[in-house]
GROMACS .gro file of C-alpha atoms in nm:
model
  440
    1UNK     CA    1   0.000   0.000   0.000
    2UNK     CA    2   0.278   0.238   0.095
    3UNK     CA    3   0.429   0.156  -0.261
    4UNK     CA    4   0.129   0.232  -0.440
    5UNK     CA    5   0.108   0.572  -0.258
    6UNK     CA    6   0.445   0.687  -0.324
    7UNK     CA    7   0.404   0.665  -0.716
    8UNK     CA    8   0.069   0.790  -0.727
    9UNK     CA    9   0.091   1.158  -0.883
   10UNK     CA   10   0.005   1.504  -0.600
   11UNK     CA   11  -0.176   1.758  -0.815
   12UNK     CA   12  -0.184   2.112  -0.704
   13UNK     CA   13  -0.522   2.246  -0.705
   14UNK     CA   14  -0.513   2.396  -1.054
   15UNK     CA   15  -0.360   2.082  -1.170
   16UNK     CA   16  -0.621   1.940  -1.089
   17UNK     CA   17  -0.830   2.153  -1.228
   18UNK     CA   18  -0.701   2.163  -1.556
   19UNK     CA   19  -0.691   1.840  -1.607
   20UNK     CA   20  -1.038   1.758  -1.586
   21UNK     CA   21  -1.099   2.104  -1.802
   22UNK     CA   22  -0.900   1.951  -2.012
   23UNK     CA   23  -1.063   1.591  -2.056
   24UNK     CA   24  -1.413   1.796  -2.025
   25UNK     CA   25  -1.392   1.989  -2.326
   26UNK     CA   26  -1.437   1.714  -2.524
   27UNK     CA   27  -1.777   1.662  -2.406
   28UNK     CA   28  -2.015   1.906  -2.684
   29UNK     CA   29  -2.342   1.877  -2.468
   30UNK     CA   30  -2.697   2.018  -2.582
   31UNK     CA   31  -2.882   2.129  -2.294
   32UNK     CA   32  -3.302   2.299  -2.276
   33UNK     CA   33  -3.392   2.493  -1.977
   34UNK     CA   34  -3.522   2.831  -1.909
   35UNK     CA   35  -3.341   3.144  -1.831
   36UNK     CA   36  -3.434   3.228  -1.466
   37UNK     CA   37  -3.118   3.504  -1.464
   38UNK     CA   38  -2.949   3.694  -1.684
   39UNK     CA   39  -2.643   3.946  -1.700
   40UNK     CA   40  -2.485   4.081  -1.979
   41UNK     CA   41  -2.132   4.244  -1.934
   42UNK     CA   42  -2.027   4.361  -2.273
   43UNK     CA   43  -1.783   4.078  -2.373
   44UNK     CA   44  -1.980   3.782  -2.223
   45UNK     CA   45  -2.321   3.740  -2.080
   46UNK     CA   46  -2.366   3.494  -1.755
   47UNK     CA   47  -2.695   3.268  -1.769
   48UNK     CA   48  -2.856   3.025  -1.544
   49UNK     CA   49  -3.080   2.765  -1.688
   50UNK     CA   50  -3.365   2.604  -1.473
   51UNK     CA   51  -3.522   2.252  -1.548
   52UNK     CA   52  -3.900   2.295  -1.456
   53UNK     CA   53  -3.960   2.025  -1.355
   54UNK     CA   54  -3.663   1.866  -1.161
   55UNK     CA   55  -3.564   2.234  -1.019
   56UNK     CA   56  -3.213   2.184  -1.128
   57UNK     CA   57  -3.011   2.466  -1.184
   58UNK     CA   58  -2.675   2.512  -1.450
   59UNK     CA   59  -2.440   2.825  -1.520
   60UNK     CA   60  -2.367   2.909  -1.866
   61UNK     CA   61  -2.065   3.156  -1.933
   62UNK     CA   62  -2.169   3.316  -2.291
   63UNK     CA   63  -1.898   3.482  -2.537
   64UNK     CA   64  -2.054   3.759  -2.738
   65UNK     CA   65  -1.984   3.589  -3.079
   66UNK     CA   66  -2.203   3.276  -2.913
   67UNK     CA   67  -2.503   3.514  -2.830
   68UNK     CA   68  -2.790   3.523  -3.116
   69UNK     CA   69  -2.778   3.816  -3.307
   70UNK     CA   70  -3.184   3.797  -3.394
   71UNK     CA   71  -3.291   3.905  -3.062
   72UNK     CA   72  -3.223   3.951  -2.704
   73UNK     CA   73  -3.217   3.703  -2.460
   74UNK     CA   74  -3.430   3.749  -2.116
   75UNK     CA   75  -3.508   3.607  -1.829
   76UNK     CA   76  -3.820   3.344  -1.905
   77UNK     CA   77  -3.705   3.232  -2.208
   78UNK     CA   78  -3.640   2.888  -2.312
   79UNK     CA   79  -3.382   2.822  -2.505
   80UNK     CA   80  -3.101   2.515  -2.619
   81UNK     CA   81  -2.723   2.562  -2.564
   82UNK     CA   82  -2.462   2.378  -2.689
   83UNK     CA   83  -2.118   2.394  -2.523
   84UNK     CA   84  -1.831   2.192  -2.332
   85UNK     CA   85  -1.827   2.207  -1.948
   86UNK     CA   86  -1.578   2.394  -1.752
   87UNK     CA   87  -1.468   2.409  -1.407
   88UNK     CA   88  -1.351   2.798  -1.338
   89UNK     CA   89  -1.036   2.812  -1.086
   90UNK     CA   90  -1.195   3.073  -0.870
   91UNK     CA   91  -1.543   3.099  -0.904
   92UNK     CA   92  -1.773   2.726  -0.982
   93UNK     CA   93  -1.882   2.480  -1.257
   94UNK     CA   94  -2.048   2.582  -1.568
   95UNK     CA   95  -2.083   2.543  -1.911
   96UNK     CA   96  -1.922   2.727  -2.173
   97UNK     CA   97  -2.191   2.845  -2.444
   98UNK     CA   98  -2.103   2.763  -2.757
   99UNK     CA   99  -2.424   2.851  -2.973
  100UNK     CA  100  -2.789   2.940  -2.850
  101UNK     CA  101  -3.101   2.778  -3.028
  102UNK     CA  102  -3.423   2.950  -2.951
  103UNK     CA  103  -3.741   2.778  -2.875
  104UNK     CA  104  -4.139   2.827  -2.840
  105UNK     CA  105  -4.284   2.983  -3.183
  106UNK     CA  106  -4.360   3.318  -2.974
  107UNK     CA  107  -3.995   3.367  -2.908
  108UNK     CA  108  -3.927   3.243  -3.292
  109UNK     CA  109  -4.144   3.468  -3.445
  110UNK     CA  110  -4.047   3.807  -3.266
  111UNK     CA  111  -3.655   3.752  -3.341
  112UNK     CA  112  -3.794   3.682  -3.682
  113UNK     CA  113  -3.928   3.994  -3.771
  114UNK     CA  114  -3.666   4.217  -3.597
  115UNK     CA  115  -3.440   4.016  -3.797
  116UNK     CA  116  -3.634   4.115  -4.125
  117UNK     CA  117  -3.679   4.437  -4.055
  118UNK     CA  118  -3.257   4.480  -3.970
  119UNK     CA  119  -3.150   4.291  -4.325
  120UNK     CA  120  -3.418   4.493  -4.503
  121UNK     CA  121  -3.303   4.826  -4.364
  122UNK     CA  122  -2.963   4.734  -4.460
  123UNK     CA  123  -3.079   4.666  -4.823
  124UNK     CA  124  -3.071   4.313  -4.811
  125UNK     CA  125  -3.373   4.219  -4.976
  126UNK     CA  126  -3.323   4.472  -5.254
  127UNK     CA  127  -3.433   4.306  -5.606
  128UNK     CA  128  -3.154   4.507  -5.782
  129UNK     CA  129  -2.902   4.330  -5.557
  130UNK     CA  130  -2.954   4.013  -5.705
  131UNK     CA  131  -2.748   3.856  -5.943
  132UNK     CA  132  -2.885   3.693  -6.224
  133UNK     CA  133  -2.893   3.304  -6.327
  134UNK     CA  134  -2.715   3.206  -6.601
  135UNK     CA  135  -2.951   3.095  -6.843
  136UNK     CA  136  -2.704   2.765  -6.933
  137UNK     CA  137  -2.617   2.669  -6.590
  138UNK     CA  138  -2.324   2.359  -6.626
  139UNK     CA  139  -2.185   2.368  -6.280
  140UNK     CA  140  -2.391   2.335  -5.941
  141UNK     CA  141  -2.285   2.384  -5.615
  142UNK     CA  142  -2.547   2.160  -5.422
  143UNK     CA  143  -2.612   2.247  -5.016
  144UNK     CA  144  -2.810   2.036  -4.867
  145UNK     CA  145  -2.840   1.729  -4.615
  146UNK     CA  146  -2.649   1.445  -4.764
  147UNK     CA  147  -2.866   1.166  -4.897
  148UNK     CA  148  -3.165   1.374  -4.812
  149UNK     CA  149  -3.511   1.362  -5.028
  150UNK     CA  150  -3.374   1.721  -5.092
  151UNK     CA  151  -3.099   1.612  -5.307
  152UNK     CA  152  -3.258   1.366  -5.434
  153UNK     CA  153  -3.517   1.580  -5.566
  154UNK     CA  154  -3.295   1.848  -5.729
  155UNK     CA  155  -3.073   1.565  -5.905
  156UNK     CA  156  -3.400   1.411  -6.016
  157UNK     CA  157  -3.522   1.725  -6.228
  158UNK     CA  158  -3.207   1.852  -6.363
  159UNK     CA  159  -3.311   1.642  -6.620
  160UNK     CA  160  -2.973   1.472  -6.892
  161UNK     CA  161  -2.836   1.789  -6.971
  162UNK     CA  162  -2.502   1.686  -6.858
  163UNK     CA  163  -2.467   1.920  -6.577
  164UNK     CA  164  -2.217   1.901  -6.331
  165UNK     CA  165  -2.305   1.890  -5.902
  166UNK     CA  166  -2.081   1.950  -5.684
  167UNK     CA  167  -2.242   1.875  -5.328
  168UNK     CA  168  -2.141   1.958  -4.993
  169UNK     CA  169  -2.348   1.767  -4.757
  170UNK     CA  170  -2.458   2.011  -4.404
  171UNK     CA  171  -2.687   1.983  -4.106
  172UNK     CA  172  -2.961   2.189  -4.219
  173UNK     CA  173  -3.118   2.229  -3.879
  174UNK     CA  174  -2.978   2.186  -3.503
  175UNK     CA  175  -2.685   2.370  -3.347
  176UNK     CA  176  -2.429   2.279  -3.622
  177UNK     CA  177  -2.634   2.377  -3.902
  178UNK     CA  178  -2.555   2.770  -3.934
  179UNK     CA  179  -2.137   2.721  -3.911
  180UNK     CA  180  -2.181   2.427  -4.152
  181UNK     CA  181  -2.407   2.597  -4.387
  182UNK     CA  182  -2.224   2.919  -4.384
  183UNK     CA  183  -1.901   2.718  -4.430
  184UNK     CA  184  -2.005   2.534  -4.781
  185UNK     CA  185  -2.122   2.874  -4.902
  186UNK     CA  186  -1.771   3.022  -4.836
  187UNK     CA  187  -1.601   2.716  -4.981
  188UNK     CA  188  -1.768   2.721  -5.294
  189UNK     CA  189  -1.703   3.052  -5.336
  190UNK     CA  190  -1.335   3.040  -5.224
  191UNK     CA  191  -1.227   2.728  -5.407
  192UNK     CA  192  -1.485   2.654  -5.687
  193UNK     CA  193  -1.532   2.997  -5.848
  194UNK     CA  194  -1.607   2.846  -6.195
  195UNK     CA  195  -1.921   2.701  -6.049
  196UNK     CA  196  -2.225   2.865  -6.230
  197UNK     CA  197  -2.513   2.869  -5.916
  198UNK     CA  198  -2.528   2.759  -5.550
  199UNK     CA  199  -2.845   2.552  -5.462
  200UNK     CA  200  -2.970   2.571  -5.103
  201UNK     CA  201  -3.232   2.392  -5.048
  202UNK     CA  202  -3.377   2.114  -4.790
  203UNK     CA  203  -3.731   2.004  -4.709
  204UNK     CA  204  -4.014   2.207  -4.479
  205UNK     CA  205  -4.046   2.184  -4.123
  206UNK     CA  206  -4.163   2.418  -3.844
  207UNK     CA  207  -4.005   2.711  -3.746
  208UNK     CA  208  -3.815   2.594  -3.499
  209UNK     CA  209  -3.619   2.328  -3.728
  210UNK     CA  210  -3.624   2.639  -4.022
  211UNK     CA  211  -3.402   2.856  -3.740
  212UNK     CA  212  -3.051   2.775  -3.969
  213UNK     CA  213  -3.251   2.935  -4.250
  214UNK     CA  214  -3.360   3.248  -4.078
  215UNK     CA  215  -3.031   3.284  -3.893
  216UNK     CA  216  -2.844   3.648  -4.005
  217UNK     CA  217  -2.463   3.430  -4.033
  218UNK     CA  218  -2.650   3.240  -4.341
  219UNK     CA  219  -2.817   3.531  -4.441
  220UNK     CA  220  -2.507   3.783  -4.461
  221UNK     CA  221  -2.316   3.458  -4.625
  222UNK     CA  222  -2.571   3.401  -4.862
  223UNK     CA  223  -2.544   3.840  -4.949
  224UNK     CA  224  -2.171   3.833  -5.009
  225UNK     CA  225  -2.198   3.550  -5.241
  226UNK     CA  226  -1.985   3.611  -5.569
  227UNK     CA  227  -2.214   3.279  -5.715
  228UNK     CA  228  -2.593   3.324  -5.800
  229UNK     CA  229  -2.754   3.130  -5.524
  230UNK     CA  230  -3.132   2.985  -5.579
  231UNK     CA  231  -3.287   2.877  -5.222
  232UNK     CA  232  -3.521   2.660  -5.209
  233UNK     CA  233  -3.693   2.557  -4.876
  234UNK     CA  234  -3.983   2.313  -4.819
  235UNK     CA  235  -4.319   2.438  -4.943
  236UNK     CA  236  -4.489   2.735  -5.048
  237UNK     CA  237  -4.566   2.841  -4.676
  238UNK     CA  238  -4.225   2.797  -4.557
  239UNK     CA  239  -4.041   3.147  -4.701
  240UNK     CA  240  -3.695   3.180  -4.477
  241UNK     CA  241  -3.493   3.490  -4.432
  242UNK     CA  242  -3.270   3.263  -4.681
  243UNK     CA  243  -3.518   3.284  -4.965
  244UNK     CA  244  -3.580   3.667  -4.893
  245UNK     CA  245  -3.188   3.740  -4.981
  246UNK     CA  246  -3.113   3.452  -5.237
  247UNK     CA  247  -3.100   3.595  -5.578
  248UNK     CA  248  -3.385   3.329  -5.665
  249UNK     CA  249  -3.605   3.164  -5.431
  250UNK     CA  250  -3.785   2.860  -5.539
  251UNK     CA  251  -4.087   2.713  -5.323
  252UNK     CA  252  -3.885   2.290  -5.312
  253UNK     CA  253  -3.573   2.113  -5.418
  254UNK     CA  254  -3.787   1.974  -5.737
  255UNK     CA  255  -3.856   2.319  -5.836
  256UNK     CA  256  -3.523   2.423  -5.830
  257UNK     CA  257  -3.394   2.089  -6.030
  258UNK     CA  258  -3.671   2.224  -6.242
  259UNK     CA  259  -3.574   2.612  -6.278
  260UNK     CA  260  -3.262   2.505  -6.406
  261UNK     CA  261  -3.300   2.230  -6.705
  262UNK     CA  262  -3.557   2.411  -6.858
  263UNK     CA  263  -3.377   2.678  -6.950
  264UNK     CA  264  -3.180   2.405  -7.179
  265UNK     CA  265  -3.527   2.255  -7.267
  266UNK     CA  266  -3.652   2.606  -7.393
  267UNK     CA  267  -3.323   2.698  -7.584
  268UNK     CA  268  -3.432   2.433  -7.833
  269UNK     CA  269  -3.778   2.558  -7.888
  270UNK     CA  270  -3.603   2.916  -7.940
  271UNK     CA  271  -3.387   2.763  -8.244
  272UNK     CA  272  -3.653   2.602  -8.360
  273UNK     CA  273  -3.827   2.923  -8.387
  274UNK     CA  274  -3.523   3.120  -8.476
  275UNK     CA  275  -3.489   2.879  -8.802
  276UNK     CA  276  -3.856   2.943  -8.898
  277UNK     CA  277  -3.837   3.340  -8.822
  278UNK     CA  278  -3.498   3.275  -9.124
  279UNK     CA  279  -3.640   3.051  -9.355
  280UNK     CA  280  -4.014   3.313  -9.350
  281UNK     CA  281  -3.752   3.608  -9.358
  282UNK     CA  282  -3.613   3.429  -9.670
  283UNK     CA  283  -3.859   3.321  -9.820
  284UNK     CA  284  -4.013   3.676  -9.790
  285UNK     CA  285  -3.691   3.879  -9.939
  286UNK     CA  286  -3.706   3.608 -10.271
  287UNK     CA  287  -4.114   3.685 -10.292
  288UNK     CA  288  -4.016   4.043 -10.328
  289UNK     CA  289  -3.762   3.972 -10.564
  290UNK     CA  290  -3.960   3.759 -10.802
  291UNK     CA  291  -4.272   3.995 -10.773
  292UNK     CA  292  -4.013   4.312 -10.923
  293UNK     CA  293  -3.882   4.065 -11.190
  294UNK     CA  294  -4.229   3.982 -11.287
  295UNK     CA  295  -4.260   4.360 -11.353
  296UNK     CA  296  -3.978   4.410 -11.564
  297UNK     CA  297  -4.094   4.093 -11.769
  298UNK     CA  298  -4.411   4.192 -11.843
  299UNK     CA  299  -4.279   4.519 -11.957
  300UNK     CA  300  -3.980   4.413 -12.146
  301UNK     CA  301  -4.083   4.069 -12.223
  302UNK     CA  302  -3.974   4.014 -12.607
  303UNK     CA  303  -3.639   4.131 -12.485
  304UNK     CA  304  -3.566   4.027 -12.164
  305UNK     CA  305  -3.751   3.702 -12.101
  306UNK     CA  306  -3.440   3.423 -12.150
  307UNK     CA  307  -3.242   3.633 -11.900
  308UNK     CA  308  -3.472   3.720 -11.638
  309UNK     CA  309  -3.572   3.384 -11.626
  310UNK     CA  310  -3.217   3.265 -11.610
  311UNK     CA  311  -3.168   3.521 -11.318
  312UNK     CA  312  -3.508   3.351 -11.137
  313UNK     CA  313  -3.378   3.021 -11.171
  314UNK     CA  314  -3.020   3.078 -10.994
  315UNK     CA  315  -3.245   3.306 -10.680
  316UNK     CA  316  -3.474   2.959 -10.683
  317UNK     CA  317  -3.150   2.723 -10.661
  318UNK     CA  318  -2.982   2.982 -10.395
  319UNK     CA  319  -3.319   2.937 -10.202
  320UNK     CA  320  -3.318   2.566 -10.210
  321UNK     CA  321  -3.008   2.601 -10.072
  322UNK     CA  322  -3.084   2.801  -9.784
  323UNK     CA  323  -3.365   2.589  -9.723
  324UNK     CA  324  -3.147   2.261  -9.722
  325UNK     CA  325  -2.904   2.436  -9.514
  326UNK     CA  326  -3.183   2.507  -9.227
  327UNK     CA  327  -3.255   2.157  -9.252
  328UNK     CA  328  -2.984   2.026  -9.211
  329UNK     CA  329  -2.898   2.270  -8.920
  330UNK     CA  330  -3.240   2.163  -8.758
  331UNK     CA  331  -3.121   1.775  -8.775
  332UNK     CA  332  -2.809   1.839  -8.604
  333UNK     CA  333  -2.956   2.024  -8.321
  334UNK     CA  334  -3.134   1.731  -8.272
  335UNK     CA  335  -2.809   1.498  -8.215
  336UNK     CA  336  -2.623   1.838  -8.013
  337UNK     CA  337  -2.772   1.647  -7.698
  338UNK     CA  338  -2.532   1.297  -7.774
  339UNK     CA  339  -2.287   1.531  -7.929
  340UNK     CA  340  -2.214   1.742  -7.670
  341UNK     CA  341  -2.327   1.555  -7.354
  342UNK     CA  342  -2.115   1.708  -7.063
  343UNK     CA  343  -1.965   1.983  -7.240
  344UNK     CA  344  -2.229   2.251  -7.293
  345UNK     CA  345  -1.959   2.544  -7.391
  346UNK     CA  346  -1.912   2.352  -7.708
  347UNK     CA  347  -2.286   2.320  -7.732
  348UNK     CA  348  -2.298   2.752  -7.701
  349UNK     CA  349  -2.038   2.770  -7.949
  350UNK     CA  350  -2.186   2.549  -8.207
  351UNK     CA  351  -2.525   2.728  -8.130
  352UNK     CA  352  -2.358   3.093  -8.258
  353UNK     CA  353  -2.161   2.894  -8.572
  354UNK     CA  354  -2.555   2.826  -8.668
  355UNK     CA  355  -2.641   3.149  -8.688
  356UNK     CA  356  -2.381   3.313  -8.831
  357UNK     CA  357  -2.402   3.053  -9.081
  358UNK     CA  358  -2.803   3.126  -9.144
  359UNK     CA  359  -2.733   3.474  -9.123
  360UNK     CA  360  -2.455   3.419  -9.397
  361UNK     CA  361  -2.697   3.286  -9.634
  362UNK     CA  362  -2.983   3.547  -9.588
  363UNK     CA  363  -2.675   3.815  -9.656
  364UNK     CA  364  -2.600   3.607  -9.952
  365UNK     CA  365  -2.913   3.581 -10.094
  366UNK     CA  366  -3.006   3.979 -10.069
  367UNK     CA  367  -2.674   4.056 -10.189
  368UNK     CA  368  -2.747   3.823 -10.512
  369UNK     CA  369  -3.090   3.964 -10.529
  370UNK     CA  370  -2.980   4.365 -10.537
  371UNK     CA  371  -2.665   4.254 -10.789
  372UNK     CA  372  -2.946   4.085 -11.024
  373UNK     CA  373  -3.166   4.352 -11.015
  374UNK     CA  374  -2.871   4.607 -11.091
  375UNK     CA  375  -2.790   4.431 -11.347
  376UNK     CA  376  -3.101   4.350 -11.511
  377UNK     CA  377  -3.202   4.767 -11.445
  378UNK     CA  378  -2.835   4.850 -11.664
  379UNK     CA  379  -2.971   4.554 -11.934
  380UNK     CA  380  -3.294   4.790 -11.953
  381UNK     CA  381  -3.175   5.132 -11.928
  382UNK     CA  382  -2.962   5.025 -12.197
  383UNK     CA  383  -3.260   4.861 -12.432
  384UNK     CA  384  -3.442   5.220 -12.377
  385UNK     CA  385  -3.120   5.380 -12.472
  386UNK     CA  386  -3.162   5.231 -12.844
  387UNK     CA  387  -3.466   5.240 -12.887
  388UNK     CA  388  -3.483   5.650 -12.845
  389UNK     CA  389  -3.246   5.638 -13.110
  390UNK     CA  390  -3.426   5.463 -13.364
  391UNK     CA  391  -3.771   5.601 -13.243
  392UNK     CA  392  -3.952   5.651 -13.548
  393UNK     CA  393  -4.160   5.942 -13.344
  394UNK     CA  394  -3.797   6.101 -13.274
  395UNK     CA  395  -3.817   6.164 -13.704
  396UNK     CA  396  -4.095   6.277 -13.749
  397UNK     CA  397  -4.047   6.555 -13.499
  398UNK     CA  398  -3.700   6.640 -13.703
  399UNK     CA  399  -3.882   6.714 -13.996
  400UNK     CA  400  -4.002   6.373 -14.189
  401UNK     CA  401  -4.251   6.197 -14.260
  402UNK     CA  402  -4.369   5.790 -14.354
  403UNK     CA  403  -4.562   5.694 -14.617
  404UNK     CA  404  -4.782   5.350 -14.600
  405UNK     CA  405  -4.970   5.169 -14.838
  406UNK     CA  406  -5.348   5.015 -14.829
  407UNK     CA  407  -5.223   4.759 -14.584
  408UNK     CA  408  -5.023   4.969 -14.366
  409UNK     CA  409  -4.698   4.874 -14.417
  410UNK     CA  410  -4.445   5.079 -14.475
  411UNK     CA  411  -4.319   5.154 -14.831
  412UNK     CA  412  -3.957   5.146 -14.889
  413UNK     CA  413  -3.904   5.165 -15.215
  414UNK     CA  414  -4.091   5.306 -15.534
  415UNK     CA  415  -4.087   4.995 -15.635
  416UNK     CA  416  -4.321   4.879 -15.423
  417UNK     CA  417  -4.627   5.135 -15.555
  418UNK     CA  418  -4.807   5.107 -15.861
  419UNK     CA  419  -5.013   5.419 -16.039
  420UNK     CA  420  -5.375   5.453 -15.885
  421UNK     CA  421  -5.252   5.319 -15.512
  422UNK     CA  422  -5.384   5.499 -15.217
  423UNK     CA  423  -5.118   5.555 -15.008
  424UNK     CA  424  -5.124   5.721 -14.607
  425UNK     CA  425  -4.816   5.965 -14.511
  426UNK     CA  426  -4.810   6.033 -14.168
  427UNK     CA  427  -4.636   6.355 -14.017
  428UNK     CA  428  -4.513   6.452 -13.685
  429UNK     CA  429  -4.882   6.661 -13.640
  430UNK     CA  430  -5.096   6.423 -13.822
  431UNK     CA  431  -5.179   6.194 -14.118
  432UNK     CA  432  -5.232   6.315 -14.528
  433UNK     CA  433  -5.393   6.032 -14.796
  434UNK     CA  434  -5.303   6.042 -15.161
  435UNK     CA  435  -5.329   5.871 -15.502
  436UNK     CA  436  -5.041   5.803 -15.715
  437UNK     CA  437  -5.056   5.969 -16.021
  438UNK     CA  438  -4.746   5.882 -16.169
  439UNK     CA  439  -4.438   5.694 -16.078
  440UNK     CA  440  -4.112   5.860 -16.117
   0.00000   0.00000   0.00000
């Protein structure tokens, strides 16, 4: 016995002490009572929480960063606290606070509104302080409960667009949910800046389970956010301080799976309608272009009709073209899905070559419309050009005249009258008829 005593270790007092501070702060304990006193000192506050119905009493020891920032605490309230135990040298045992859940809906719903109306003084809630959401998202950052229905949900309506999640799995209520949630939405945006959106999102619950959601930490972390974050939270009923400040609040995770691929479903309903807008827009520019040819045919017809409808017939083949080429653009939108699956910046950039290229044909064609009609005006203003110069009105105005016989035509030679024809001479002013007399 005397053995055993001599190598047993003395501790001093605070030895003592520290050592079982030291094994004790490994104990995280969550503990519900009321607050039967209360003192706040400027850098701490000092709490004692009463069990009703045992009368057991237990002091807290409060940092400021621990205390909740949505309202003040006071004597009646009931509230959870999370925290190690601690043994103070000097003074007695009690727990060191570190976070503070509030309970009873009462209590909830007055630090929610003070909380509102804070974040919306500060501007918070202000629409024009949202960013927008890229219309092709391809990389998610996805914070939620890990193997939840939430994530489940999202995944479920992204739809096969080939989009990219990156999750982060959180508590998304109890005391570790705030630090955790505010944590993934500073890690995305810290080390996975290329991502397109953040999705928040988890199931509904009451308001006492929602208190991660309405918390200012996740509210302020959702604000400085370089990445577009959509929040969506339970059901229509349940709208958190979270959805108030997200740049897009959606009502459920399936919504916000939803939001997101059909954006990619309704780009291919706007080519589809982009192509017919071009092939009507062409089709309309070659109408007009026919209908002026027409004109010029009808008026020049005995001289122009091989070439203009040459002219038609290389507009007609240019069209056919066009039209092929819309086609054809049309069918390979339709395999851009396979093509591209997983890499949707080559699906943008084969998007704008389509245009360009359907805008390069409507160019072409107008250009080869304008060209044939210049061409075919020159062609006419040229015809016009000789026939004023062998107008046969043009000579009678200088000063002759043209004589016909009984069946109008023209006589060219004395040869062809005989003695006793009548003959018609017409002048610039009028017409004179004669009999030949005699032949000379």
């Amino acid at each position: 016995m005397a053995e055993r005593n001599k190598e047993q270790k003395i501790y001093s007092v605070g030895e003592f002490l520290d050592t079982l501070n030291a094994a004790l702060e490994k104990k995280i304990i969550s503990i519900r009572g009321e607050i039967t006193e209360y003192n706040y000192r400027g850098y701490a506050a000092y709490l004692t929480l009463k069990d009703p119905e045992e009368q057991a009493l237990l002091r807290c020891y409060v940092p400021r960063r621990s205390l909740p920032r949505e309202i003040k605490l006071e004597e009646g309230m009931e509230i959870v606290v999370t925290g190690h135990p601690h043994i103070h040298k000097v003074y007695n045992f009690a727990l060191q606070v570190h976070s503070i859940l509030l309970t009873g809906e009462g209590v909830l719903l007055k630090a929610l509104e003070e909380l509102k109306k804070k974040l919306s003084k500060e501007g918070l809630f202000d629409e024009e302080k949202k960013s927008d959401i890229p219309p092709f998202v391809q990389t998610i950052g996805l914070i939620t409960s890990p193997g939840s229905d939430a994530e489940r949900d999202v995944r479920t309506h992204l739809g096969e667009w080939g989009m990219r999640v990156r999750r982060l799995g959180v508590h998304v209520e109890g005391v570790r949910a705030v630090s955790e949630i505010v944590g993934a939405l500073r890690w995305f945006n810290t080390h996975t800046p290329d991502t397109d959106v953040i999705i928040l999102t988890r199931g509904g619950g009451s308001l006492e389970s929602l208190q991660a959601f309405n918390s200012e930490k996740v509210a302020r972390a959702i604000f400085s956010s370089k990445i577009p974050v959509v929040c969506g939270v339970g059901h229509e009923r349940d709208i958190s301080i979270a959805d108030m400040v997200a740049d897009l609040r959606v009502s459920t995770p399936t919504h916000a799976g939803r939001y997101i691929s059909e954006r990619w479903e309704r780009s291919e309903e706007k080519l589809n309608e982009y192509m017919r807008v071009y092939a009507d827009r062409v089709g309309s520019r070659l109408q007009l272009i026919e209908a002026e040819f027409d004109h010029f045919k009808e008026k020049y017809e005995h001289h122009l009709l091989r070439y203009i409808e040459r002219v038609l017939e290389r507009l007609r083949r240019l069209y056919r073209d066009i039209a092929a080429h819309l086609s054809r653009s049309f069918d390979s939108f339709r395999r851009l899905e396979t093509v591209f699956a997983g890499n949707h910046t080559l699906l943008v950039r084969r998007l704008r070559e389509m245009q360009r290229s359907l805008q390069g044909q409507e160019k072409q064609l107008v250009s080869s419309g304008v060209t044939a009609l210049s061409t075919l005006k020159d062609r006419i203003d040229t015809f016009e050009d000789t026939l004023a110069v062998v107008n046969p009105e043009l000579k009678l105005k200088q000063g002759y005249s043209i004589a016909f016989n009984a069946d109008g035509k023209v006589i060219q030679s004395v040869g062809g009258v005989n003695k006793g024809d009548m003959l018609t001479t017409r002048l610039s002013d009028g017409e004179i008829s004669s009999e030949v007399e005699s032949i000379s």
